[in-house]
Amino acid sequence: MKPKSIKVIVPATVSNVGPGFDIMGFAINTPIEEMVLRLIDKPGIKISRVTGDKNGLPLDIKKNTATVALKHMISMLNINLGIELEIRKKIISGSGLGSSAASAVAAPFALNELLGKPFSKHELMEFALLGEKIASGSIHADNVAPCLFGGFILIRGYNPTDIVQLSSPKNLYCTILHPQFEIKTSEARKLIKRNYSLKDVITQTGNAAGLVTGILKSDYKLIKRSLNDLIAEPARAKLIPGFYEIKNAAMESGAIGCSISGSGPAIFAFSTSEKDGRKIGSVMKKVSSKYFKKSNVYVSSINTDGPKVIG
Ligand code: HSE
C-alpha cells in the first residue's frame, strides 16, 4: 500500500548575498524546518498544527505560502486531493532566513515525493515561487531556488526563471546573527531605490560577477573584495539598529564578508572554518547585545542537499 503521509526537512537560506539582490542565494544547514504532509479523505487543504513560530505564520490557506504553492500544484494535477499539513516552524517568519520560501518549497516537495514524483524540481520551483509571492508581494527566486536545489544558486534571469547551480567552496562557513524581531520583506522591498547611476551599476555588476567567480574558484580573497552591495544593504541598514557596528566587528574578527541576509534582520558573515565562524558569531552577538535583548547565532557549512524525506 502507498504511504499516506510523509515527513520532510528543508533548509534555511541566505538571499542577496551582498551584491546579488534578487539573483543570488545559498542554503545553510541550520536552522532546518520540518513539515508533515498527510493525505486525508476529505478533499481540500488544511493546516492541522503549527509548532514553533505560531505568531508570524498565517494559517489562512489563501495567505500561507505552503498552501498557496500546493493549490497551484494540485490544479496542475487536476485531481481531487485531501491534504493536511503539520508545520514545525524552526525558521522564524520575518527573520531574513527564507522562512516563507521554506514552507513554499516543503509542501510541494513533500506531495511530489508522496505521489511518485510527477513533477521535476524546476516545475516544483514555479509552484513554490507562486507561494512565496503571497508573502513578499513579488516573484524572487533567491530563497526558493537554493532551498529546493541546495548550495549556491545564481538566478540568471526571470520569465522564464533561469537558474544556475554553482559549486560551493569546500571550506566556506556562514555565521548568522538573528536578532529577534521581524522585518516584512514586502515592506523592506519598498525601501529599495528604483534608479541608479551608471557608475553604481558598473560597481554592482563587477561585484556580483566577482562574487560568482570567487565562489566557483574558491577564491576567498575575491569573495571578500566582491561582497559589497550598493542596492539593498544601504537602503535597509537603518532597519537593523547597530548594523554597521556589528558588520565592522565581524570583519575585524576575520570575516571574509558580511551583509544583511535577505531582507533582514538576520546578518550573515562568511569565514573559512567552523572555529572562525564561532568566534565571529560571539563577537557579533556581544556587539549586538547593546541593541537587542535577544538574538540567536548559527554557524553552518553550506547545505548542498536541499529538501530531504526523513519519514
Ligand atoms: N531578494 C529578496 C529581497 C529576498 O531582498 O527582498 C527576501 O528574502
PDB file of C-alpha atoms and ligand atoms in Angstrom:
ATOM      1  CA  MET A   1       0.000   0.000   0.000  1.00  0.00           C
ATOM      2  CA  LYS A   2       1.280   3.507  -0.822  1.00  0.00           C
ATOM      3  CA  PRO A   3       2.176   5.612   2.251  1.00  0.00           C
ATOM      4  CA  LYS A   4      -0.347   8.301   3.116  1.00  0.00           C
ATOM      5  CA  SER A   5       1.959  10.597   4.983  1.00  0.00           C
ATOM      6  CA  ILE A   6       5.477  11.943   4.617  1.00  0.00           C
ATOM      7  CA  LYS A   7       7.846  13.995   6.756  1.00  0.00           C
ATOM      8  CA  VAL A   8      10.370  16.320   5.095  1.00  0.00           C
ATOM      9  CA  ILE A   9      13.038  18.796   6.148  1.00  0.00           C
ATOM     10  CA  VAL A  10      14.063  21.933   4.247  1.00  0.00           C
ATOM     11  CA  PRO A  11      16.988  24.297   4.839  1.00  0.00           C
ATOM     12  CA  ALA A  12      17.088  27.976   5.724  1.00  0.00           C
ATOM     13  CA  THR A  13      18.575  30.215   3.047  1.00  0.00           C
ATOM     14  CA  VAL A  14      20.559  33.432   2.752  1.00  0.00           C
ATOM     15  CA  SER A  15      19.466  35.517  -0.210  1.00  0.00           C
ATOM     16  CA  ASN A  16      21.016  38.529  -1.993  1.00  0.00           C
ATOM     17  CA  VAL A  17      24.496  37.596  -0.643  1.00  0.00           C
ATOM     18  CA  GLY A  18      25.721  41.203  -0.767  1.00  0.00           C
ATOM     19  CA  PRO A  19      25.765  42.407  -4.381  1.00  0.00           C
ATOM     20  CA  GLY A  20      23.324  39.754  -5.700  1.00  0.00           C
ATOM     21  CA  PHE A  21      19.996  41.452  -4.972  1.00  0.00           C
ATOM     22  CA  ASP A  22      17.272  39.030  -6.146  1.00  0.00           C
ATOM     23  CA  ILE A  23      19.818  36.971  -8.114  1.00  0.00           C
ATOM     24  CA  MET A  24      21.916  35.046  -5.547  1.00  0.00           C
ATOM     25  CA  GLY A  25      21.197  32.766  -2.634  1.00  0.00           C
ATOM     26  CA  PHE A  26      22.555  29.763  -0.768  1.00  0.00           C
ATOM     27  CA  ALA A  27      21.261  27.143   1.656  1.00  0.00           C
ATOM     28  CA  ILE A  28      22.597  26.532   5.175  1.00  0.00           C
ATOM     29  CA  ASN A  29      22.399  23.533   7.497  1.00  0.00           C
ATOM     30  CA  THR A  30      20.898  25.259  10.478  1.00  0.00           C
ATOM     31  CA  PRO A  31      18.121  26.188  11.151  1.00  0.00           C
ATOM     32  CA  ILE A  32      16.174  23.420   9.375  1.00  0.00           C
ATOM     33  CA  GLU A  33      12.403  23.224   9.118  1.00  0.00           C
ATOM     34  CA  GLU A  34      10.145  20.161   9.306  1.00  0.00           C
ATOM     35  CA  MET A  35       6.825  19.523   7.634  1.00  0.00           C
ATOM     36  CA  VAL A  36       4.479  16.534   7.716  1.00  0.00           C
ATOM     37  CA  LEU A  37       2.025  16.161   4.845  1.00  0.00           C
ATOM     38  CA  ARG A  38      -0.873  13.683   5.138  1.00  0.00           C
ATOM     39  CA  LEU A  39      -3.393  12.600   2.538  1.00  0.00           C
ATOM     40  CA  ILE A  40      -6.873  12.621   4.064  1.00  0.00           C
ATOM     41  CA  ASP A  41     -10.287  11.583   2.761  1.00  0.00           C
ATOM     42  CA  LYS A  42     -11.920  14.998   2.889  1.00  0.00           C
ATOM     43  CA  PRO A  43     -10.937  16.987  -0.239  1.00  0.00           C
ATOM     44  CA  GLY A  44      -9.226  20.347   0.303  1.00  0.00           C
ATOM     45  CA  ILE A  45      -6.094  21.619   2.047  1.00  0.00           C
ATOM     46  CA  LYS A  46      -5.835  22.407   5.730  1.00  0.00           C
ATOM     47  CA  ILE A  47      -3.105  23.236   8.237  1.00  0.00           C
ATOM     48  CA  SER A  48      -3.795  20.991  11.221  1.00  0.00           C
ATOM     49  CA  ARG A  49      -0.953  22.058  13.500  1.00  0.00           C
ATOM     50  CA  VAL A  50       1.870  24.582  13.724  1.00  0.00           C
ATOM     51  CA  THR A  51       4.594  24.353  16.321  1.00  0.00           C
ATOM     52  CA  GLY A  52       7.490  26.778  16.794  1.00  0.00           C
ATOM     53  CA  ASP A  53       6.784  30.200  15.351  1.00  0.00           C
ATOM     54  CA  LYS A  54       2.988  30.343  15.717  1.00  0.00           C
ATOM     55  CA  ASN A  55       2.718  34.111  15.796  1.00  0.00           C
ATOM     56  CA  GLY A  56       4.200  35.075  12.479  1.00  0.00           C
ATOM     57  CA  LEU A  57       2.642  32.344  10.347  1.00  0.00           C
ATOM     58  CA  PRO A  58      -0.650  32.953   8.562  1.00  0.00           C
ATOM     59  CA  LEU A  59      -2.899  29.912   8.943  1.00  0.00           C
ATOM     60  CA  ASP A  60      -5.353  31.140   6.317  1.00  0.00           C
ATOM     61  CA  ILE A  61      -4.720  28.812   3.362  1.00  0.00           C
ATOM     62  CA  LYS A  62      -5.042  31.737   0.950  1.00  0.00           C
ATOM     63  CA  LYS A  63      -2.163  33.537   2.711  1.00  0.00           C
ATOM     64  CA  ASN A  64       0.177  30.725   3.748  1.00  0.00           C
ATOM     65  CA  THR A  65       2.998  30.179   1.256  1.00  0.00           C
ATOM     66  CA  ALA A  66       2.850  26.362   1.692  1.00  0.00           C
ATOM     67  CA  THR A  67      -0.856  26.039   0.953  1.00  0.00           C
ATOM     68  CA  VAL A  68      -0.808  28.573  -1.897  1.00  0.00           C
ATOM     69  CA  ALA A  69       2.065  26.656  -3.557  1.00  0.00           C
ATOM     70  CA  LEU A  70       0.152  23.374  -3.044  1.00  0.00           C
ATOM     71  CA  LYS A  71      -3.016  24.814  -4.576  1.00  0.00           C
ATOM     72  CA  HIS A  72      -1.127  25.709  -7.761  1.00  0.00           C
ATOM     73  CA  MET A  73       0.446  22.256  -7.863  1.00  0.00           C
ATOM     74  CA  ILE A  74      -2.866  20.446  -7.345  1.00  0.00           C
ATOM     75  CA  SER A  75      -4.601  22.489 -10.026  1.00  0.00           C
ATOM     76  CA  MET A  76      -1.944  21.252 -12.498  1.00  0.00           C
ATOM     77  CA  LEU A  77      -2.509  17.656 -11.395  1.00  0.00           C
ATOM     78  CA  ASN A  78      -6.211  18.027 -11.950  1.00  0.00           C
ATOM     79  CA  ILE A  79      -7.158  15.591  -9.157  1.00  0.00           C
ATOM     80  CA  ASN A  80      -9.255  15.977  -6.072  1.00  0.00           C
ATOM     81  CA  LEU A  81      -6.951  15.621  -3.071  1.00  0.00           C
ATOM     82  CA  GLY A  82      -7.450  15.982   0.656  1.00  0.00           C
ATOM     83  CA  ILE A  83      -4.276  17.270   2.355  1.00  0.00           C
ATOM     84  CA  GLU A  84      -3.404  18.065   5.943  1.00  0.00           C
ATOM     85  CA  LEU A  85      -0.169  19.871   6.866  1.00  0.00           C
ATOM     86  CA  GLU A  86       1.678  19.903  10.129  1.00  0.00           C
ATOM     87  CA  ILE A  87       4.359  22.619  10.146  1.00  0.00           C
ATOM     88  CA  ARG A  88       7.227  22.530  12.621  1.00  0.00           C
ATOM     89  CA  LYS A  89       8.452  26.060  12.139  1.00  0.00           C
ATOM     90  CA  LYS A  90      12.078  26.417  13.116  1.00  0.00           C
ATOM     91  CA  ILE A  91      12.897  29.175  10.633  1.00  0.00           C
ATOM     92  CA  ILE A  92      11.190  32.190  12.183  1.00  0.00           C
ATOM     93  CA  SER A  93       8.946  34.307   9.936  1.00  0.00           C
ATOM     94  CA  GLY A  94      10.384  37.699   9.051  1.00  0.00           C
ATOM     95  CA  SER A  95      13.914  36.629  10.055  1.00  0.00           C
ATOM     96  CA  GLY A  96      15.553  37.072   6.640  1.00  0.00           C
ATOM     97  CA  LEU A  97      16.384  33.367   6.550  1.00  0.00           C
ATOM     98  CA  GLY A  98      13.885  32.280   3.917  1.00  0.00           C
ATOM     99  CA  SER A  99      11.071  31.214   6.237  1.00  0.00           C
ATOM    100  CA  SER A 100       8.258  31.768   3.729  1.00  0.00           C
ATOM    101  CA  ALA A 101      10.309  30.110   0.965  1.00  0.00           C
ATOM    102  CA  ALA A 102      10.969  27.072   3.193  1.00  0.00           C
ATOM    103  CA  SER A 103       7.220  26.477   3.622  1.00  0.00           C
ATOM    104  CA  ALA A 104       6.583  27.167  -0.076  1.00  0.00           C
ATOM    105  CA  VAL A 105       9.207  24.552  -1.007  1.00  0.00           C
ATOM    106  CA  ALA A 106       8.454  21.928   1.668  1.00  0.00           C
ATOM    107  CA  ALA A 107       4.791  21.373   0.800  1.00  0.00           C
ATOM    108  CA  PRO A 108       5.082  20.814  -2.998  1.00  0.00           C
ATOM    109  CA  PHE A 109       8.285  18.785  -2.473  1.00  0.00           C
ATOM    110  CA  ALA A 110       6.525  16.528   0.067  1.00  0.00           C
ATOM    111  CA  LEU A 111       3.444  15.997  -2.103  1.00  0.00           C
ATOM    112  CA  ASN A 112       5.587  15.305  -5.162  1.00  0.00           C
ATOM    113  CA  GLU A 113       7.511  12.604  -3.270  1.00  0.00           C
ATOM    114  CA  LEU A 114       4.288  11.042  -1.976  1.00  0.00           C
ATOM    115  CA  LEU A 115       2.789  10.916  -5.485  1.00  0.00           C
ATOM    116  CA  GLY A 116       5.864   9.303  -7.095  1.00  0.00           C
ATOM    117  CA  LYS A 117       7.487  12.495  -8.448  1.00  0.00           C
ATOM    118  CA  PRO A 118       5.112  13.609 -11.229  1.00  0.00           C
ATOM    119  CA  PHE A 119       6.944  16.972 -11.392  1.00  0.00           C
ATOM    120  CA  SER A 120      10.605  17.902 -11.921  1.00  0.00           C
ATOM    121  CA  LYS A 121      12.376  20.166  -9.401  1.00  0.00           C
ATOM    122  CA  HIS A 122      12.206  23.029 -11.911  1.00  0.00           C
ATOM    123  CA  GLU A 123       8.417  22.612 -12.067  1.00  0.00           C
ATOM    124  CA  LEU A 124       8.204  22.487  -8.259  1.00  0.00           C
ATOM    125  CA  MET A 125      10.160  25.734  -8.164  1.00  0.00           C
ATOM    126  CA  GLU A 126       7.437  27.510 -10.160  1.00  0.00           C
ATOM    127  CA  PHE A 127       4.748  26.394  -7.649  1.00  0.00           C
ATOM    128  CA  ALA A 128       6.967  27.464  -4.752  1.00  0.00           C
ATOM    129  CA  LEU A 129       7.564  30.886  -6.367  1.00  0.00           C
ATOM    130  CA  LEU A 130       3.819  31.483  -6.575  1.00  0.00           C
ATOM    131  CA  GLY A 131       3.580  30.593  -2.884  1.00  0.00           C
ATOM    132  CA  GLU A 132       6.488  32.901  -1.998  1.00  0.00           C
ATOM    133  CA  LYS A 133       4.834  35.746  -3.930  1.00  0.00           C
ATOM    134  CA  ILE A 134       1.983  35.770  -1.389  1.00  0.00           C
ATOM    135  CA  ALA A 135       4.435  36.662   1.397  1.00  0.00           C
ATOM    136  CA  SER A 136       6.682  39.181  -0.327  1.00  0.00           C
ATOM    137  CA  GLY A 137       4.388  40.647  -2.984  1.00  0.00           C
ATOM    138  CA  SER A 138       6.831  39.858  -5.780  1.00  0.00           C
ATOM    139  CA  ILE A 139       8.428  36.933  -7.576  1.00  0.00           C
ATOM    140  CA  HIS A 140      12.014  36.458  -6.463  1.00  0.00           C
ATOM    141  CA  ALA A 141      13.733  33.081  -6.504  1.00  0.00           C
ATOM    142  CA  ASP A 142      16.812  33.769  -4.391  1.00  0.00           C
ATOM    143  CA  ASN A 143      15.402  31.889  -1.353  1.00  0.00           C
ATOM    144  CA  VAL A 144      13.153  29.339  -3.086  1.00  0.00           C
ATOM    145  CA  ALA A 145      15.790  28.103  -5.560  1.00  0.00           C
ATOM    146  CA  PRO A 146      18.619  27.424  -3.058  1.00  0.00           C
ATOM    147  CA  CYS A 147      16.105  25.914  -0.611  1.00  0.00           C
ATOM    148  CA  LEU A 148      14.948  23.477  -3.304  1.00  0.00           C
ATOM    149  CA  PHE A 149      18.259  22.718  -5.035  1.00  0.00           C
ATOM    150  CA  GLY A 150      20.749  23.282  -2.192  1.00  0.00           C
ATOM    151  CA  GLY A 151      24.116  25.033  -2.499  1.00  0.00           C
ATOM    152  CA  PHE A 152      24.708  28.403  -4.145  1.00  0.00           C
ATOM    153  CA  ILE A 153      22.272  29.439  -6.847  1.00  0.00           C
ATOM    154  CA  LEU A 154      22.581  32.252  -9.376  1.00  0.00           C
ATOM    155  CA  ILE A 155      19.289  33.382 -10.893  1.00  0.00           C
ATOM    156  CA  ARG A 156      20.443  34.418 -14.354  1.00  0.00           C
ATOM    157  CA  GLY A 157      17.005  35.748 -15.257  1.00  0.00           C
ATOM    158  CA  TYR A 158      13.260  35.710 -14.690  1.00  0.00           C
ATOM    159  CA  ASN A 159      10.412  34.961 -17.119  1.00  0.00           C
ATOM    160  CA  PRO A 160      11.318  32.174 -17.529  1.00  0.00           C
ATOM    161  CA  THR A 161      13.250  31.546 -14.317  1.00  0.00           C
ATOM    162  CA  ASP A 162      16.764  30.625 -15.424  1.00  0.00           C
ATOM    163  CA  ILE A 163      18.846  29.295 -12.551  1.00  0.00           C
ATOM    164  CA  VAL A 164      22.470  28.192 -12.426  1.00  0.00           C
ATOM    165  CA  GLN A 165      23.736  25.978  -9.594  1.00  0.00           C
ATOM    166  CA  LEU A 166      27.271  26.978  -8.555  1.00  0.00           C
ATOM    167  CA  SER A 167      29.688  24.566  -6.941  1.00  0.00           C
ATOM    168  CA  SER A 168      30.153  25.520  -3.280  1.00  0.00           C
ATOM    169  CA  PRO A 169      33.591  26.351  -1.889  1.00  0.00           C
ATOM    170  CA  LYS A 170      34.557  23.468   0.434  1.00  0.00           C
ATOM    171  CA  ASN A 171      35.757  25.489   3.377  1.00  0.00           C
ATOM    172  CA  LEU A 172      33.158  28.198   3.389  1.00  0.00           C
ATOM    173  CA  TYR A 173      31.240  28.669   6.641  1.00  0.00           C
ATOM    174  CA  CYS A 174      28.379  31.018   7.323  1.00  0.00           C
ATOM    175  CA  THR A 175      27.714  32.693  10.663  1.00  0.00           C
ATOM    176  CA  ILE A 176      24.220  34.055  11.170  1.00  0.00           C
ATOM    177  CA  LEU A 177      23.233  36.571  13.818  1.00  0.00           C
ATOM    178  CA  HIS A 178      19.468  36.614  14.091  1.00  0.00           C
ATOM    179  CA  PRO A 179      18.155  39.480  16.244  1.00  0.00           C
ATOM    180  CA  GLN A 180      14.697  38.535  17.480  1.00  0.00           C
ATOM    181  CA  PHE A 181      12.486  40.988  15.678  1.00  0.00           C
ATOM    182  CA  GLU A 182      10.579  40.810  12.442  1.00  0.00           C
ATOM    183  CA  ILE A 183      11.087  42.645   9.155  1.00  0.00           C
ATOM    184  CA  LYS A 184       8.455  42.109   6.491  1.00  0.00           C
ATOM    185  CA  THR A 185      10.046  41.537   3.088  1.00  0.00           C
ATOM    186  CA  SER A 186       7.157  43.335   1.381  1.00  0.00           C
ATOM    187  CA  GLU A 187       7.921  46.467   3.465  1.00  0.00           C
ATOM    188  CA  ALA A 188      11.706  46.181   3.104  1.00  0.00           C
ATOM    189  CA  ARG A 189      11.324  45.997  -0.683  1.00  0.00           C
ATOM    190  CA  LYS A 190       9.631  49.386  -0.693  1.00  0.00           C
ATOM    191  CA  LEU A 191      12.888  50.945   0.587  1.00  0.00           C
ATOM    192  CA  ILE A 192      14.891  49.909  -2.466  1.00  0.00           C
ATOM    193  CA  LYS A 193      15.688  52.791  -4.839  1.00  0.00           C
ATOM    194  CA  ARG A 194      14.359  52.426  -8.367  1.00  0.00           C
ATOM    195  CA  ASN A 195      17.108  54.331 -10.216  1.00  0.00           C
ATOM    196  CA  TYR A 196      20.905  54.066 -10.026  1.00  0.00           C
ATOM    197  CA  SER A 197      23.753  55.940 -11.684  1.00  0.00           C
ATOM    198  CA  LEU A 198      25.780  54.233 -14.392  1.00  0.00           C
ATOM    199  CA  LYS A 199      28.790  54.343 -12.027  1.00  0.00           C
ATOM    200  CA  ASP A 200      26.831  52.382  -9.382  1.00  0.00           C
ATOM    201  CA  VAL A 201      25.569  49.866 -11.949  1.00  0.00           C
ATOM    202  CA  ILE A 202      29.153  49.221 -13.067  1.00  0.00           C
ATOM    203  CA  THR A 203      30.355  48.802  -9.464  1.00  0.00           C
ATOM    204  CA  GLN A 204      27.467  46.482  -8.545  1.00  0.00           C
ATOM    205  CA  THR A 205      27.821  44.360 -11.697  1.00  0.00           C
ATOM    206  CA  GLY A 206      31.557  43.999 -11.143  1.00  0.00           C
ATOM    207  CA  ASN A 207      30.999  42.892  -7.551  1.00  0.00           C
ATOM    208  CA  ALA A 208      28.247  40.401  -8.472  1.00  0.00           C
ATOM    209  CA  ALA A 209      30.413  38.896 -11.223  1.00  0.00           C
ATOM    210  CA  GLY A 210      33.398  38.840  -8.832  1.00  0.00           C
ATOM    211  CA  LEU A 211      31.364  37.070  -6.155  1.00  0.00           C
ATOM    212  CA  VAL A 212      30.191  34.354  -8.562  1.00  0.00           C
ATOM    213  CA  THR A 213      33.740  33.848  -9.836  1.00  0.00           C
ATOM    214  CA  GLY A 214      35.106  33.786  -6.277  1.00  0.00           C
ATOM    215  CA  ILE A 215      32.587  31.101  -5.327  1.00  0.00           C
ATOM    216  CA  LEU A 216      33.337  28.989  -8.418  1.00  0.00           C
ATOM    217  CA  LYS A 217      37.100  29.220  -7.884  1.00  0.00           C
ATOM    218  CA  SER A 218      37.016  29.009  -4.052  1.00  0.00           C
ATOM    219  CA  ASP A 219      38.910  32.302  -4.175  1.00  0.00           C
ATOM    220  CA  TYR A 220      38.200  33.699  -0.719  1.00  0.00           C
ATOM    221  CA  LYS A 221      40.127  36.935  -1.310  1.00  0.00           C
ATOM    222  CA  LEU A 222      37.998  37.633  -4.389  1.00  0.00           C
ATOM    223  CA  ILE A 223      34.824  36.822  -2.399  1.00  0.00           C
ATOM    224  CA  LYS A 224      35.961  39.335   0.235  1.00  0.00           C
ATOM    225  CA  ARG A 225      36.684  42.083  -2.327  1.00  0.00           C
ATOM    226  CA  SER A 226      33.330  41.474  -4.039  1.00  0.00           C
ATOM    227  CA  LEU A 227      30.996  41.344  -1.074  1.00  0.00           C
ATOM    228  CA  ASN A 228      29.873  44.970  -1.322  1.00  0.00           C
ATOM    229  CA  ASP A 229      26.328  45.993  -2.075  1.00  0.00           C
ATOM    230  CA  LEU A 230      25.005  49.331  -3.308  1.00  0.00           C
ATOM    231  CA  ILE A 231      21.339  48.317  -3.575  1.00  0.00           C
ATOM    232  CA  ALA A 232      19.791  46.502  -0.590  1.00  0.00           C
ATOM    233  CA  GLU A 233      22.274  46.997   2.261  1.00  0.00           C
ATOM    234  CA  PRO A 234      22.432  50.832   2.207  1.00  0.00           C
ATOM    235  CA  ALA A 235      18.636  51.042   1.920  1.00  0.00           C
ATOM    236  CA  ARG A 236      17.864  48.549   4.683  1.00  0.00           C
ATOM    237  CA  ALA A 237      20.686  49.000   7.200  1.00  0.00           C
ATOM    238  CA  LYS A 238      18.580  51.552   9.068  1.00  0.00           C
ATOM    239  CA  LEU A 239      16.048  48.806   9.870  1.00  0.00           C
ATOM    240  CA  ILE A 240      18.692  46.991  11.946  1.00  0.00           C
ATOM    241  CA  PRO A 241      19.998  49.072  14.877  1.00  0.00           C
ATOM    242  CA  GLY A 242      23.790  48.836  15.141  1.00  0.00           C
ATOM    243  CA  PHE A 243      24.112  47.077  11.763  1.00  0.00           C
ATOM    244  CA  TYR A 244      27.356  48.760  10.671  1.00  0.00           C
ATOM    245  CA  GLU A 245      28.913  48.349  14.099  1.00  0.00           C
ATOM    246  CA  ILE A 246      28.088  44.615  14.038  1.00  0.00           C
ATOM    247  CA  LYS A 247      29.373  44.293  10.468  1.00  0.00           C
ATOM    248  CA  ASN A 248      32.630  46.098  11.278  1.00  0.00           C
ATOM    249  CA  ALA A 249      33.146  43.881  14.337  1.00  0.00           C
ATOM    250  CA  ALA A 250      32.607  40.759  12.189  1.00  0.00           C
ATOM    251  CA  MET A 251      35.108  41.993   9.573  1.00  0.00           C
ATOM    252  CA  GLU A 252      37.664  42.916  12.244  1.00  0.00           C
ATOM    253  CA  SER A 253      37.338  39.390  13.680  1.00  0.00           C
ATOM    254  CA  GLY A 254      38.347  37.906  10.340  1.00  0.00           C
ATOM    255  CA  ALA A 255      35.074  37.539   8.381  1.00  0.00           C
ATOM    256  CA  ILE A 256      35.560  37.406   4.621  1.00  0.00           C
ATOM    257  CA  GLY A 257      32.331  39.300   4.025  1.00  0.00           C
ATOM    258  CA  CYS A 258      29.274  40.365   5.966  1.00  0.00           C
ATOM    259  CA  SER A 259      25.884  41.749   4.941  1.00  0.00           C
ATOM    260  CA  ILE A 260      22.145  41.539   5.558  1.00  0.00           C
ATOM    261  CA  SER A 261      20.602  38.120   4.951  1.00  0.00           C
ATOM    262  CA  GLY A 262      17.646  38.615   2.590  1.00  0.00           C
ATOM    263  CA  SER A 263      15.577  41.494   3.856  1.00  0.00           C
ATOM    264  CA  GLY A 264      16.893  41.052   7.419  1.00  0.00           C
ATOM    265  CA  PRO A 265      17.101  41.390  10.328  1.00  0.00           C
ATOM    266  CA  ALA A 266      19.448  38.362  10.175  1.00  0.00           C
ATOM    267  CA  ILE A 267      23.048  39.285   9.323  1.00  0.00           C
ATOM    268  CA  PHE A 268      25.409  36.762   7.723  1.00  0.00           C
ATOM    269  CA  ALA A 269      29.209  36.620   7.740  1.00  0.00           C
ATOM    270  CA  PHE A 270      31.496  34.266   5.809  1.00  0.00           C
ATOM    271  CA  SER A 271      34.586  32.559   7.181  1.00  0.00           C
ATOM    272  CA  THR A 272      36.750  29.603   6.198  1.00  0.00           C
ATOM    273  CA  SER A 273      36.474  27.407   9.297  1.00  0.00           C
ATOM    274  CA  GLU A 274      33.854  26.483  11.851  1.00  0.00           C
ATOM    275  CA  LYS A 275      36.160  27.747  14.601  1.00  0.00           C
ATOM    276  CA  ASP A 276      36.463  31.188  12.960  1.00  0.00           C
ATOM    277  CA  GLY A 277      32.708  31.156  12.324  1.00  0.00           C
ATOM    278  CA  ARG A 278      32.040  30.634  16.052  1.00  0.00           C
ATOM    279  CA  LYS A 279      34.490  33.358  17.070  1.00  0.00           C
ATOM    280  CA  ILE A 280      32.878  35.808  14.627  1.00  0.00           C
ATOM    281  CA  GLY A 281      29.428  34.801  15.921  1.00  0.00           C
ATOM    282  CA  SER A 282      30.301  35.500  19.536  1.00  0.00           C
ATOM    283  CA  VAL A 283      31.776  38.919  18.649  1.00  0.00           C
ATOM    284  CA  MET A 284      28.671  39.810  16.589  1.00  0.00           C
ATOM    285  CA  LYS A 285      26.409  38.733  19.452  1.00  0.00           C
ATOM    286  CA  LYS A 286      28.385  40.727  22.002  1.00  0.00           C
ATOM    287  CA  VAL A 287      28.244  43.931  19.944  1.00  0.00           C
ATOM    288  CA  SER A 288      24.579  43.380  19.096  1.00  0.00           C
ATOM    289  CA  SER A 289      23.627  42.966  22.769  1.00  0.00           C
ATOM    290  CA  LYS A 290      23.870  46.779  23.044  1.00  0.00           C
ATOM    291  CA  TYR A 291      20.941  46.947  20.629  1.00  0.00           C
ATOM    292  CA  PHE A 292      18.973  43.692  21.072  1.00  0.00           C
ATOM    293  CA  LYS A 293      17.954  41.798  24.171  1.00  0.00           C
ATOM    294  CA  LYS A 294      17.629  38.532  22.295  1.00  0.00           C
ATOM    295  CA  SER A 295      19.444  37.110  19.322  1.00  0.00           C
ATOM    296  CA  ASN A 296      20.385  33.669  18.031  1.00  0.00           C
ATOM    297  CA  VAL A 297      23.682  32.717  16.456  1.00  0.00           C
ATOM    298  CA  TYR A 298      24.020  29.857  13.930  1.00  0.00           C
ATOM    299  CA  VAL A 299      27.283  28.631  12.412  1.00  0.00           C
ATOM    300  CA  SER A 300      26.872  26.366   9.434  1.00  0.00           C
ATOM    301  CA  SER A 301      28.569  24.942   6.387  1.00  0.00           C
ATOM    302  CA  ILE A 302      26.755  25.297   3.067  1.00  0.00           C
ATOM    303  CA  ASN A 303      23.807  22.908   2.685  1.00  0.00           C
ATOM    304  CA  THR A 304      24.158  21.181  -0.675  1.00  0.00           C
ATOM    305  CA  ASP A 305      21.274  18.705  -0.219  1.00  0.00           C
ATOM    306  CA  GLY A 306      18.134  20.870  -0.322  1.00  0.00           C
ATOM    307  CA  PRO A 307      14.967  19.183   0.985  1.00  0.00           C
ATOM    308  CA  LYS A 308      15.067  15.603   2.303  1.00  0.00           C
ATOM    309  CA  VAL A 309      12.493  12.970   3.196  1.00  0.00           C
ATOM    310  CA  ILE A 310      13.002  11.859   6.802  1.00  0.00           C
ATOM    311  CA  GLY A 311       9.900   9.792   7.485  1.00  0.00           C
TER     312      GLY A 311
HETATM  313  N1  HSE B   1      15.783  39.269  -2.632  1.00  0.00           N
HETATM  314  C1  HSE B   1      14.718  39.398  -1.674  1.00  0.00           C
HETATM  315  C2  HSE B   1      14.783  40.782  -1.047  1.00  0.00           C
HETATM  316  C3  HSE B   1      14.879  38.356  -0.621  1.00  0.00           C
HETATM  317  O1  HSE B   1      15.875  41.172  -0.621  1.00  0.00           O
HETATM  318  O2  HSE B   1      13.760  41.458  -0.987  1.00  0.00           O
HETATM  319  C4  HSE B   1      13.904  38.444   0.508  1.00  0.00           C
HETATM  320  O3  HSE B   1      14.090  37.395   1.399  1.00  0.00           O
END
